[in-house]
Coordinates of C-alpha atoms and ligand atoms in Angstrom, one line a residue:
Chain A
M1 CA 17.3 -22.6 -31.6
M2 CA 14.7 -20.9 -29.4
I3 CA 16.4 -20.0 -26.7
A4 CA 20.2 -19.4 -26.8
T5 CA 22.6 -17.4 -24.5
R6 CA 26.0 -16.6 -24.1
E7 CA 27.3 -15.7 -20.9
L8 CA 24.2 -14.0 -19.9
T9 CA 24.8 -12.5 -16.7
K10 CA 23.1 -9.8 -14.3
R11 CA 24.3 -8.1 -10.9
F12 CA 22.4 -6.1 -8.8
K13 CA 24.8 -3.9 -7.5
S14 CA 26.9 -6.5 -5.0
V15 CA 25.2 -9.4 -6.1
T16 CA 26.1 -11.4 -9.1
A17 CA 22.6 -13.1 -10.2
V18 CA 23.3 -14.8 -13.2
D19 CA 26.9 -15.5 -13.7
G20 CA 27.8 -16.5 -16.9
I21 CA 24.8 -18.7 -18.3
T22 CA 25.3 -20.1 -21.8
L23 CA 22.5 -22.3 -22.8
D24 CA 20.8 -23.5 -25.6
V25 CA 17.3 -25.0 -25.9
A26 CA 16.1 -26.5 -29.2
E27 CA 12.1 -26.2 -30.6
G28 CA 9.6 -28.0 -28.9
E29 CA 12.1 -29.7 -25.9
L30 CA 10.6 -29.2 -21.7
V31 CA 13.4 -27.6 -20.1
A32 CA 13.1 -27.8 -15.8
L33 CA 15.1 -24.3 -14.4
L34 CA 16.1 -26.8 -10.9
G35 CA 17.4 -25.0 -7.8
P36 CA 17.3 -23.2 -4.9
N37 CA 15.6 -20.3 -3.6
G38 CA 18.1 -17.1 -5.0
A39 CA 20.0 -19.3 -7.1
G40 CA 18.9 -16.9 -10.3
K41 CA 16.7 -18.9 -11.9
S42 CA 13.9 -15.8 -11.9
T43 CA 16.7 -13.2 -12.9
T44 CA 17.1 -15.3 -15.8
L45 CA 13.5 -15.8 -17.1
R46 CA 13.5 -11.9 -16.2
M47 CA 16.4 -11.3 -19.1
L48 CA 14.8 -14.0 -21.4
T49 CA 11.3 -12.4 -21.5
T50 CA 12.9 -8.6 -21.8
L51 CA 11.8 -7.3 -18.6
I52 CA 15.8 -6.2 -17.5
P53 CA 18.8 -5.5 -19.7
P54 CA 21.5 -8.1 -19.4
T55 CA 24.5 -6.5 -17.3
A56 CA 27.1 -9.3 -19.7
G57 CA 26.8 -11.4 -22.5
S58 CA 23.6 -11.9 -25.0
A59 CA 20.1 -14.2 -25.3
E60 CA 18.6 -14.8 -28.1
V61 CA 15.3 -15.8 -28.2
A62 CA 12.7 -16.6 -31.6
G63 CA 16.1 -16.2 -33.0
L64 CA 15.9 -12.6 -32.0
D65 CA 18.2 -10.3 -29.9
V66 CA 16.6 -9.6 -26.2
V67 CA 18.1 -6.6 -25.6
T68 CA 17.6 -5.0 -29.2
R69 CA 14.0 -6.8 -30.4
Q70 CA 11.7 -6.4 -27.2
R71 CA 8.9 -5.6 -28.9
E72 CA 9.5 -8.8 -30.8
V73 CA 10.3 -11.0 -27.8
R74 CA 7.7 -10.0 -26.6
R75 CA 5.0 -10.8 -29.3
R76 CA 6.3 -14.3 -29.5
I77 CA 6.6 -15.4 -25.9
G78 CA 4.3 -16.2 -22.9
Y79 CA 5.4 -15.7 -19.7
I80 CA 3.4 -16.9 -16.2
G81 CA 5.5 -15.1 -13.3
Q82 CA 5.5 -16.6 -10.3
G83 CA 2.9 -13.7 -8.8
N84 CA -0.8 -13.4 -10.3
G85 CA -0.9 -11.8 -13.4
A86 CA -4.8 -10.6 -13.0
G87 CA -5.6 -7.8 -11.4
H88 CA -7.2 -8.2 -8.4
S89 CA -10.5 -5.5 -8.3
Q90 CA -10.7 -7.1 -12.3
R91 CA -12.7 -9.6 -13.4
G92 CA -11.3 -12.6 -14.8
R93 CA -13.3 -12.0 -18.2
D94 CA -12.1 -8.7 -19.0
E95 CA -8.3 -9.2 -18.1
L96 CA -8.6 -11.7 -20.5
I97 CA -9.5 -10.1 -22.8
S98 CA -7.4 -7.2 -21.9
Q99 CA -4.8 -9.3 -22.6
G100 CA -5.9 -10.7 -26.6
R101 CA -6.6 -6.8 -27.2
A102 CA -2.5 -5.7 -25.8
Y103 CA -1.5 -8.9 -28.4
G104 CA -3.5 -6.7 -31.3
L105 CA -6.4 -9.1 -30.7
P106 CA -9.9 -7.5 -32.7
V107 CA -12.7 -7.7 -29.4
R108 CA -14.5 -10.2 -30.8
Q109 CA -12.0 -12.5 -31.5
A110 CA -10.9 -12.1 -27.8
R111 CA -14.0 -12.5 -26.5
A112 CA -14.4 -15.7 -28.5
R113 CA -10.7 -16.2 -27.4
A114 CA -12.0 -16.2 -23.5
T115 CA -14.3 -18.3 -23.4
E116 CA -12.6 -21.0 -25.5
L117 CA -9.7 -20.9 -22.7
I118 CA -12.1 -20.3 -19.6
D119 CA -13.7 -23.2 -20.5
S120 CA -10.5 -25.2 -21.5
L121 CA -8.8 -24.5 -18.0
G122 CA -12.4 -24.8 -16.2
L123 CA -13.3 -21.8 -14.6
G124 CA -16.6 -21.3 -16.3
E125 CA -18.0 -21.1 -12.3
V126 CA -15.5 -17.7 -11.5
A127 CA -14.5 -15.9 -14.4
D128 CA -16.7 -13.2 -13.9
R129 CA -16.6 -12.2 -10.3
A130 CA -13.4 -9.8 -8.9
V131 CA -10.1 -12.0 -9.5
S132 CA -9.6 -11.0 -5.2
T133 CA -12.6 -13.4 -4.8
L134 CA -11.1 -16.8 -6.1
S135 CA -8.7 -19.1 -4.6
G136 CA -5.0 -19.9 -5.4
G137 CA -6.1 -22.4 -7.3
Q138 CA -8.4 -20.8 -9.7
R139 CA -6.0 -17.4 -10.0
R140 CA -2.9 -20.0 -11.4
R141 CA -5.0 -20.9 -14.0
L142 CA -6.3 -17.8 -15.0
D143 CA -2.7 -17.1 -15.1
I144 CA -2.4 -19.5 -17.1
A145 CA -5.3 -18.8 -19.7
M146 CA -3.5 -15.3 -19.7
G147 CA -0.1 -17.0 -20.8
L148 CA -1.6 -19.0 -23.4
F149 CA -3.7 -16.6 -24.4
H150 CA -1.9 -15.9 -27.5
A151 CA -1.0 -19.4 -28.3
P152 CA 2.6 -18.5 -27.8
E153 CA 5.3 -20.8 -29.2
L154 CA 7.3 -20.2 -26.6
L155 CA 6.2 -19.9 -22.8
F156 CA 8.1 -19.2 -19.9
L157 CA 6.7 -20.4 -16.3
D158 CA 8.0 -19.1 -13.0
E159 CA 7.3 -20.7 -9.8
P160 CA 4.0 -21.7 -11.5
S161 CA 3.1 -24.7 -9.1
T162 CA 4.0 -22.7 -6.0
G163 CA 1.4 -21.9 -3.7
L164 CA -0.6 -24.9 -5.2
D165 CA -2.0 -28.0 -3.2
P166 CA -1.2 -31.1 -4.2
Q167 CA -4.4 -31.7 -6.6
N168 CA -3.6 -28.1 -8.1
R169 CA 0.1 -28.7 -8.9
A170 CA -1.7 -32.3 -10.5
N171 CA -3.8 -30.3 -12.7
L172 CA -1.3 -27.7 -14.2
Q173 CA 1.7 -30.4 -14.6
E174 CA -1.3 -32.3 -17.1
H175 CA -2.0 -28.9 -18.8
I176 CA 2.0 -28.4 -19.1
V177 CA 2.2 -31.4 -20.8
R178 CA -0.4 -31.4 -22.9
L179 CA 0.2 -28.2 -24.0
R180 CA 3.0 -29.4 -25.1
R181 CA 1.4 -32.4 -27.0
E182 CA -0.9 -30.5 -28.6
H183 CA 1.0 -26.5 -30.2
G184 CA 4.4 -28.1 -30.1
T185 CA 5.0 -25.1 -27.5
T186 CA 8.7 -24.9 -25.9
I187 CA 8.4 -24.5 -22.1
V188 CA 10.9 -23.6 -20.0
L189 CA 10.0 -23.7 -16.3
T190 CA 11.5 -23.5 -13.2
T191 CA 11.2 -24.6 -10.4
H192 CA 12.4 -25.9 -6.5
Y193 CA 10.0 -28.6 -6.3
L194 CA 11.8 -31.6 -7.2
E195 CA 9.5 -34.0 -7.9
E196 CA 8.4 -31.4 -10.7
A197 CA 11.1 -30.7 -12.2
D198 CA 11.6 -34.9 -12.2
S199 CA 8.3 -35.8 -13.6
L200 CA 7.8 -33.3 -16.2
A201 CA 10.7 -32.0 -17.3
E202 CA 12.9 -34.2 -19.9
R203 CA 15.8 -32.1 -19.5
V204 CA 16.6 -30.6 -16.3
I205 CA 19.1 -27.1 -15.6
V206 CA 20.1 -27.4 -12.3
I207 CA 21.5 -24.2 -11.6
D208 CA 23.4 -22.3 -8.1
H209 CA 24.7 -19.5 -7.3
G210 CA 24.2 -17.7 -10.6
R211 CA 25.9 -21.0 -12.7
I212 CA 24.6 -23.7 -14.5
I213 CA 25.9 -26.4 -12.7
A214 CA 24.5 -29.4 -14.4
D215 CA 22.7 -30.2 -17.4
D216 CA 20.6 -33.2 -18.9
S217 CA 17.5 -35.5 -18.9
P218 CA 17.1 -36.6 -14.8
E219 CA 17.4 -40.6 -15.7
R220 CA 21.5 -39.5 -17.1
L221 CA 21.7 -36.5 -13.9
K222 CA 20.8 -38.9 -11.7
A223 CA 23.0 -42.4 -13.1
K224 CA 25.5 -39.9 -14.0
H225 CA 26.0 -37.9 -10.5
V226 CA 25.1 -40.2 -7.8
G227 CA 24.2 -44.1 -8.7
D228 CA 22.2 -46.5 -7.9
R229 CA 22.1 -47.5 -4.0
I230 CA 21.6 -51.0 -2.9
V231 CA 20.7 -51.5 0.6
L232 CA 21.5 -54.7 1.8
T233 CA 20.8 -55.7 5.9
F234 CA 21.7 -58.1 7.9
H235 CA 20.8 -60.0 11.3
S236 CA 24.9 -59.6 13.2
E237 CA 27.1 -56.7 12.7
E238 CA 29.7 -59.2 11.9
D239 CA 28.0 -60.2 8.8
A240 CA 27.1 -57.1 7.8
G241 CA 31.2 -56.1 8.3
R242 CA 32.3 -59.1 6.2
A243 CA 29.9 -58.7 3.2
A244 CA 31.0 -54.6 3.9
H245 CA 34.8 -55.7 2.7
L246 CA 34.4 -58.6 0.5
L247 CA 32.2 -56.0 -1.9
Q248 CA 34.5 -53.1 -1.1
A249 CA 31.4 -50.7 -0.6
A250 CA 31.8 -47.1 0.0
R251 CA 30.1 -47.9 3.6
K252 CA 27.3 -45.9 5.2
D253 CA 24.5 -47.7 6.6
D254 CA 25.5 -50.4 4.4
Q255 CA 24.1 -49.5 1.3
V256 CA 26.1 -50.3 -2.1
T257 CA 26.4 -47.6 -4.5
A258 CA 25.7 -48.7 -8.2
D259 CA 25.2 -48.2 -12.0
N260 CA 22.1 -49.4 -12.6
G261 CA 21.6 -51.2 -8.9
P262 CA 19.0 -53.2 -9.8
A263 CA 20.7 -55.2 -12.6
Q264 CA 23.2 -55.7 -10.0
V265 CA 21.3 -57.6 -7.1
P266 CA 21.3 -61.2 -8.9
E267 CA 25.5 -60.7 -8.9
I268 CA 26.0 -59.8 -5.3
L269 CA 23.7 -62.2 -3.9
E270 CA 25.6 -64.9 -5.8
E271 CA 28.7 -63.4 -4.8
L272 CA 27.8 -63.4 -1.0
R273 CA 26.1 -67.4 -0.8
T274 CA 29.6 -67.8 -2.2
A275 CA 31.2 -66.8 1.1
G276 CA 27.9 -68.1 2.7
L277 CA 26.4 -64.2 3.6
T278 CA 22.7 -64.1 3.8
P279 CA 21.0 -60.5 3.6
A280 CA 18.3 -60.3 5.6
A281 CA 16.5 -57.9 3.0
V282 CA 17.7 -55.9 -0.6
E283 CA 16.4 -53.2 -1.1
T284 CA 17.5 -51.0 -4.1
R285 CA 17.3 -47.2 -4.0
R286 CA 17.0 -44.8 -6.9
P287 CA 17.8 -41.7 -6.1
T288 CA 16.2 -38.2 -6.5
L289 CA 17.5 -35.4 -8.8
D290 CA 18.1 -33.9 -4.4
D291 CA 20.3 -36.6 -4.5
V292 CA 21.9 -34.7 -7.3
F293 CA 21.9 -31.6 -5.9
L294 CA 23.2 -33.2 -2.9
T295 CA 26.6 -34.6 -4.7
L296 CA 27.0 -31.2 -6.8
T297 CA 27.0 -29.2 -4.3
G298 CA 26.7 -30.7 -0.8
R299 CA 23.7 -29.0 0.0
S300 CA 19.7 -30.7 0.3
L301 CA 17.2 -28.7 -2.1
R302 CA 14.7 -30.3 0.9
D303 CA 16.5 -27.8 3.4
E304 CA 14.8 -25.3 1.3
T305 CA 12.0 -23.2 2.7
P306 CA 9.2 -22.9 -0.1
E307 CA 9.2 -18.6 -0.5
A308 CA 7.2 -16.5 -3.2
Chain B
M1 CA -0.9 -3.0 -36.7
S2 CA -1.1 -1.4 -33.3
S3 CA 0.0 2.1 -32.2
L4 CA 0.3 4.2 -29.2
V5 CA -2.7 5.5 -29.4
T6 CA -4.5 1.7 -29.7
D7 CA -2.3 0.5 -27.0
T8 CA -3.4 3.8 -24.5
R9 CA -7.0 2.5 -25.4
V10 CA -6.3 -0.9 -24.1
V11 CA -4.7 -0.4 -21.3
F12 CA -7.2 3.5 -20.4
S13 CA -10.1 1.0 -21.1
R14 CA -8.1 -2.0 -18.5
E15 CA -8.2 0.8 -15.5
L16 CA -11.5 2.1 -16.3
R17 CA -13.4 -1.4 -16.1
P18 CA -13.2 -2.0 -12.5
V19 CA -14.7 2.0 -12.5
L20 CA -17.7 1.0 -15.1
R21 CA -18.3 -2.2 -13.0
S22 CA -19.1 -0.7 -9.5
P23 CA -19.7 2.7 -10.5
F24 CA -20.6 3.1 -6.1
S25 CA -17.1 2.8 -5.7
I26 CA -16.6 6.9 -7.3
V27 CA -19.6 7.4 -4.9
F28 CA -18.0 6.7 -1.4
S29 CA -15.4 8.2 -2.4
M30 CA -16.9 11.3 -2.9
V31 CA -17.8 11.2 1.3
Q32 CA -14.8 12.7 2.4
P33 CA -14.9 16.1 0.0
L34 CA -18.4 16.4 0.6
F35 CA -17.6 16.2 4.5
F36 CA -15.2 19.2 3.8
L37 CA -18.5 20.8 2.1
A38 CA -20.8 20.3 5.1
L39 CA -18.2 20.7 7.9
F40 CA -16.3 24.2 6.1
A41 CA -19.2 25.7 4.5
P42 CA -21.0 27.2 7.6
L43 CA -17.8 28.3 8.9
L44 CA -16.8 30.2 6.1
P45 CA -16.4 34.0 6.9
D46 CA -18.4 36.9 5.6
G47 CA -18.0 37.9 2.5
T48 CA -16.9 34.5 0.7
S49 CA -20.0 32.3 -0.2
L50 CA -20.3 29.1 -1.7
Q51 CA -19.4 30.3 -4.9
W52 CA -16.3 30.9 -3.8
F53 CA -16.1 27.8 -2.1
V54 CA -17.2 24.9 -4.1
P55 CA -15.6 25.2 -7.3
G56 CA -11.9 25.1 -4.6
I57 CA -13.6 22.0 -3.7
I58 CA -13.6 20.3 -6.4
V59 CA -10.7 20.5 -7.4
M60 CA -9.6 19.0 -3.9
S61 CA -11.9 16.3 -4.1
C62 CA -9.7 15.8 -7.8
L63 CA -6.3 16.0 -5.6
F64 CA -7.2 13.6 -3.6
G65 CA -8.5 11.5 -5.8
T66 CA -5.5 11.4 -8.2
S67 CA -3.4 11.9 -5.6
M68 CA -4.2 8.2 -4.5
T69 CA -4.8 6.4 -8.2
G70 CA -1.0 5.5 -8.1
S71 CA -1.7 2.9 -4.8
N72 CA -4.1 0.7 -7.8
L73 CA -0.1 0.5 -10.1
L74 CA 1.6 -0.3 -6.5
Y75 CA -0.8 -2.8 -5.5
E76 CA -0.2 -4.3 -9.3
I77 CA 3.4 -4.3 -8.9
Q78 CA 2.8 -6.1 -5.7
T79 CA 1.1 -9.1 -6.8
G80 CA 2.4 -9.3 -10.4
S81 CA -0.1 -8.3 -12.7
H82 CA 2.3 -4.8 -13.7
E83 CA 4.6 -7.3 -14.5
R84 CA 2.2 -9.5 -16.5
M85 CA 1.4 -6.3 -18.8
L86 CA 5.3 -5.0 -19.2
V87 CA 5.9 -8.9 -20.9
T88 CA 2.9 -8.4 -23.7
P89 CA 4.0 -6.3 -26.3
L90 CA 1.9 -3.2 -25.2
R91 CA 4.1 0.3 -25.6
R92 CA 5.3 1.7 -22.2
P93 CA 3.8 4.5 -23.0
A94 CA 0.6 3.6 -22.9
L95 CA 0.9 1.5 -19.6
L96 CA 1.2 5.2 -18.3
I97 CA -1.0 7.4 -20.6
G98 CA -3.8 5.4 -20.8
R99 CA -4.2 4.8 -17.2
A100 CA -3.6 8.5 -16.4
L101 CA -6.0 9.4 -19.2
K102 CA -8.5 7.0 -16.8
E103 CA -8.5 9.8 -14.1
I104 CA -10.6 12.0 -16.1
V105 CA -13.6 9.9 -15.5
P106 CA -13.8 10.1 -11.4
M107 CA -12.6 13.4 -11.5
L108 CA -16.4 14.2 -14.1
A109 CA -18.2 12.0 -11.9
Q110 CA -17.4 13.8 -8.9
A111 CA -17.2 17.3 -10.4
V112 CA -20.7 16.5 -11.5
L113 CA -21.8 15.2 -8.2
I114 CA -20.4 17.8 -6.2
V115 CA -22.4 20.5 -7.9
L116 CA -25.1 18.6 -8.4
V117 CA -25.9 18.7 -4.4
C118 CA -24.6 22.4 -4.3
V119 CA -27.1 23.4 -6.6
P120 CA -29.9 23.7 -4.0
F121 CA -28.2 25.4 -1.4
G122 CA -27.6 28.3 -4.2
F123 CA -24.6 27.4 -5.6
R124 CA -25.2 29.1 -9.6
L125 CA -23.6 27.3 -12.6
H126 CA -22.4 29.1 -15.9
P127 CA -22.3 26.4 -18.8
L128 CA -19.5 27.6 -20.8
G129 CA -17.4 28.7 -17.7
A130 CA -17.5 24.9 -16.4
V131 CA -16.9 23.5 -19.2
F132 CA -13.8 25.2 -19.7
G133 CA -13.5 25.0 -16.4
L134 CA -13.8 20.6 -16.6
L135 CA -10.9 21.0 -19.1
I136 CA -8.5 22.3 -17.2
L137 CA -9.2 20.2 -14.0
A138 CA -9.0 17.0 -16.7
G139 CA -5.1 18.0 -17.8
F140 CA -5.1 18.1 -14.1
C141 CA -5.6 15.1 -13.0
V142 CA -3.8 13.9 -16.5
G143 CA -0.6 15.4 -14.4
L144 CA -1.4 14.8 -10.8
G145 CA -2.3 10.9 -11.5
A146 CA 1.2 10.5 -14.0
L147 CA 2.8 11.6 -10.7
S148 CA 0.9 9.7 -8.5
Y149 CA 2.1 6.6 -11.7
T150 CA 5.5 8.1 -11.0
L151 CA 5.7 7.3 -7.1
A152 CA 4.4 4.3 -7.5
L153 CA 6.9 3.0 -9.7
A154 CA 9.3 4.5 -7.7
S155 CA 8.1 3.0 -4.3
K156 CA 7.9 -0.4 -5.3
N157 CA 8.5 -2.5 -2.8
Q158 CA 8.0 0.0 -0.6
E159 CA 4.5 0.8 0.0
W160 CA 5.9 2.9 3.0
L161 CA 7.4 5.2 1.2
F162 CA 4.3 5.7 -1.0
W163 CA 2.1 6.9 1.3
T164 CA 4.7 8.7 3.2
V165 CA 4.9 11.2 0.2
Q166 CA 1.7 11.7 -0.8
Q167 CA 0.3 12.6 2.5
T168 CA 3.4 14.9 2.9
L169 CA 2.7 16.6 -0.2
L170 CA -1.2 16.3 -0.4
F171 CA -2.1 19.3 2.9
P172 CA 0.9 21.5 1.8
L173 CA -0.3 21.6 -1.6
L174 CA -4.1 21.7 -0.2
L175 CA -4.1 24.9 1.6
L176 CA -0.9 26.5 -0.2
A177 CA -3.9 26.6 -3.3
G178 CA -6.2 28.4 -1.4
V179 CA -9.0 25.9 -0.9
L180 CA -10.0 25.9 2.8
L181 CA -9.0 29.6 3.6
P182 CA -7.8 32.6 1.5
I183 CA -4.1 32.9 1.1
E184 CA -4.5 36.3 0.8
D185 CA -4.0 37.7 4.1
G186 CA -0.9 35.7 4.2
P187 CA 2.5 36.6 5.7
A188 CA 4.9 37.1 2.5
W189 CA 6.5 33.2 2.3
L190 CA 2.7 31.7 2.0
R191 CA 2.2 33.9 -0.5
F192 CA 5.4 32.9 -2.0
L193 CA 4.6 29.2 -2.1
S194 CA 1.2 29.9 -3.0
K195 CA 2.7 31.4 -5.9
I196 CA 4.8 28.3 -6.5
N197 CA 2.1 26.3 -6.3
P198 CA 0.4 24.9 -9.7
M199 CA -2.3 23.7 -8.1
T200 CA -3.1 27.9 -7.1
Y201 CA -4.0 29.2 -10.4
V202 CA -5.9 25.9 -11.0
V203 CA -8.2 26.5 -7.9
N204 CA -8.7 30.6 -9.0
A205 CA -9.6 29.6 -12.7
E206 CA -12.3 27.5 -11.1
R207 CA -13.8 30.0 -9.6
G208 CA -13.7 32.5 -12.3
L209 CA -14.9 30.0 -14.7
F210 CA -18.0 28.3 -12.4
D211 CA -19.3 32.5 -11.6
G212 CA -19.1 32.7 -15.4
D213 CA -16.1 34.6 -16.2
V214 CA -14.8 32.5 -18.8
W215 CA -13.0 35.0 -21.0
S216 CA -10.4 36.1 -18.1
R217 CA -6.7 36.0 -17.0
A218 CA -7.5 34.1 -13.8
S219 CA -8.7 31.5 -16.2
G220 CA -5.5 31.4 -18.8
Y221 CA -3.0 30.7 -15.9
G222 CA -5.2 27.9 -14.5
L223 CA -5.1 26.7 -18.5
I224 CA -1.3 27.0 -18.1
A225 CA -1.0 25.9 -14.8
A226 CA -2.4 22.6 -16.3
A227 CA -1.0 22.1 -19.0
A228 CA 2.5 22.5 -17.7
V229 CA 1.8 19.5 -14.9
A230 CA 0.3 17.6 -17.6
L231 CA 3.2 17.9 -20.0
V232 CA 5.7 17.3 -16.8
G233 CA 3.1 14.6 -14.9
L234 CA 3.3 12.7 -18.2
M235 CA 6.8 12.9 -19.5
I236 CA 8.3 12.0 -16.2
G237 CA 6.1 9.2 -15.8
V238 CA 6.8 8.2 -19.2
R239 CA 10.7 8.3 -18.5
A240 CA 9.7 6.4 -15.1
M241 CA 7.5 3.3 -17.1
Q242 CA 10.2 3.0 -19.6
R243 CA 12.5 1.9 -16.7
S244 CA 10.0 -0.2 -14.9
D245 CA 10.8 -3.9 -14.5
Ligands
ADP1 N1 15.9 -6.7 -8.0 C1 17.1 -6.9 -7.4 N2 17.8 -6.5 -7.2 C2 19.1 -7.0 -6.3 N3 18.9 -8.3 -6.1 C3 18.2 -9.1 -6.8 C4 17.0 -8.5 -7.2 N4 16.4 -9.7 -8.3 C5 17.3 -10.2 -7.4 N5 18.1 -10.3 -6.7 C6 19.4 -11.0 -6.2 O1 19.5 -11.9 -6.5 C7 19.9 -13.2 -6.4 C8 19.2 -14.3 -7.6 O2 17.6 -14.3 -7.2 P1 16.5 -14.9 -8.1 O3 16.8 -14.7 -9.6 O4 15.4 -14.5 -7.9 O5 16.5 -16.2 -7.7 P2 15.5 -17.5 -8.1 O6 13.9 -17.4 -9.0 O7 16.3 -19.0 -8.0 O8 15.2 -18.0 -6.5 C9 19.4 -13.3 -4.8 O9 20.5 -13.6 -4.5 C10 18.2 -12.2 -4.9 O10 18.1 -11.5 -3.7
MG2 MG1 12.6 -16.9 -8.1

């Protein structure tokens, strides 16, 4: 196991930020922690990256206890936090070289690796400028270059795409996918962007109030907790009523909830035709992770305003 | 394998790099002490000379520069680069010691600049004393820098706290050390406060040393005061850094 936590808990005075999280992540997994602001995602990551000690419970990262073997853990992991890793008065290339030196690389090697990462992240034009003059997207790429510098076997990213425009967000996701494909890096990221969790991760862990409330692949989460929706539109109110009665659907805007919706459409149409009903339009709606969250908590993630 | 020394060197050279990349930042930070020099020196009472005044100004510029240095760390705490460093295998004490040691470099540059500016006006420099004086000043700066970083770590996200404490302490320390005006003729309570201010001993030592009086009691006290500030500053600072998240 790359990560193994048991009842991991963090309390800040009156707030229980993380409330007994038990979690295993295997080597090579790409996991997204999804949850609203204040759910405890960052706090979980900060415990796993040795930044703060747990109040209770335990966590092992790469087989090493995060409290008693901090320095060894730090050697193995990369961490790209919510903020910007590069000092604003520094130059990007200098910061990359310092990063390499921090992991014990000789200057010459650190310099070569810096150049390599600058090229692969397209930072050539800006690497020798003060970090304070870079755009948000450029800074984020620099953060990623720093996180990848020592080629960690396990990479944590906290809200990696917050503040990025769609173009940069897509670039970032591409990098994450490539990293995984080319190096088999285990990746744990947090996000409150549903689409990101959905398109990027094979495993989504939904967190709310410091607890895991669901943990599965996006597809299975949707199938299990929501199911597909089939929306039938009729020419008249009366027809709609009859159809609903016939299908005994959970009524809401003439929607029918079903497992594997598209495959059921022909059957439903056949049933309706037998009763002399013809819908004006048929639409199947696959659920989003937001629907999953809504079902699980009664709240929508979309109401959340992003916060740094 | 890395050791505390190599870790400290990594942090030290990282801190120093922006200074070396824009050396003029040191010159700009000199404007204030030079103003004090230009505006105060003509007002000096009879009998007090440049020889008395300039060493105090050198210590003052050291105080101004290093007491503010924590704001760099404060900024890095806010932006996230401090957090990034905390996750690297760099030893925590190195994160503080490397930063504090870097304070020596701008301090040296400032002292040299002030002396160069004052020599044409009749300030006499005694090389051996000056070297010894700068050594004492280096210790003082490291300690002050460490304390400033400690204040930054304690302030974390409350920038106002850092600046309030820094500004509140700055002028009492300065005035009580007798940098701008002599303390000797003041009331007893003022002399007492001056006596418990370590900077007083540093300033007195610098005055003697720059004047060529190397092997004096004042030099000894200055050395002890600077070493004490350095030791206490580093100890407190390292503890704060070890607790930093
Ligand atoms: N250092 C801290 N001191 C006090 N409370 C904190 C601290 N860090 C986080 N919290 C609280 O813990 C909860 C979880 O925060 P966080 O882990 O940052 O959530 P997320 O990253 O999911 O948005 C929030 O209520 C937050 O206010
Ligand atoms: Mg967070």
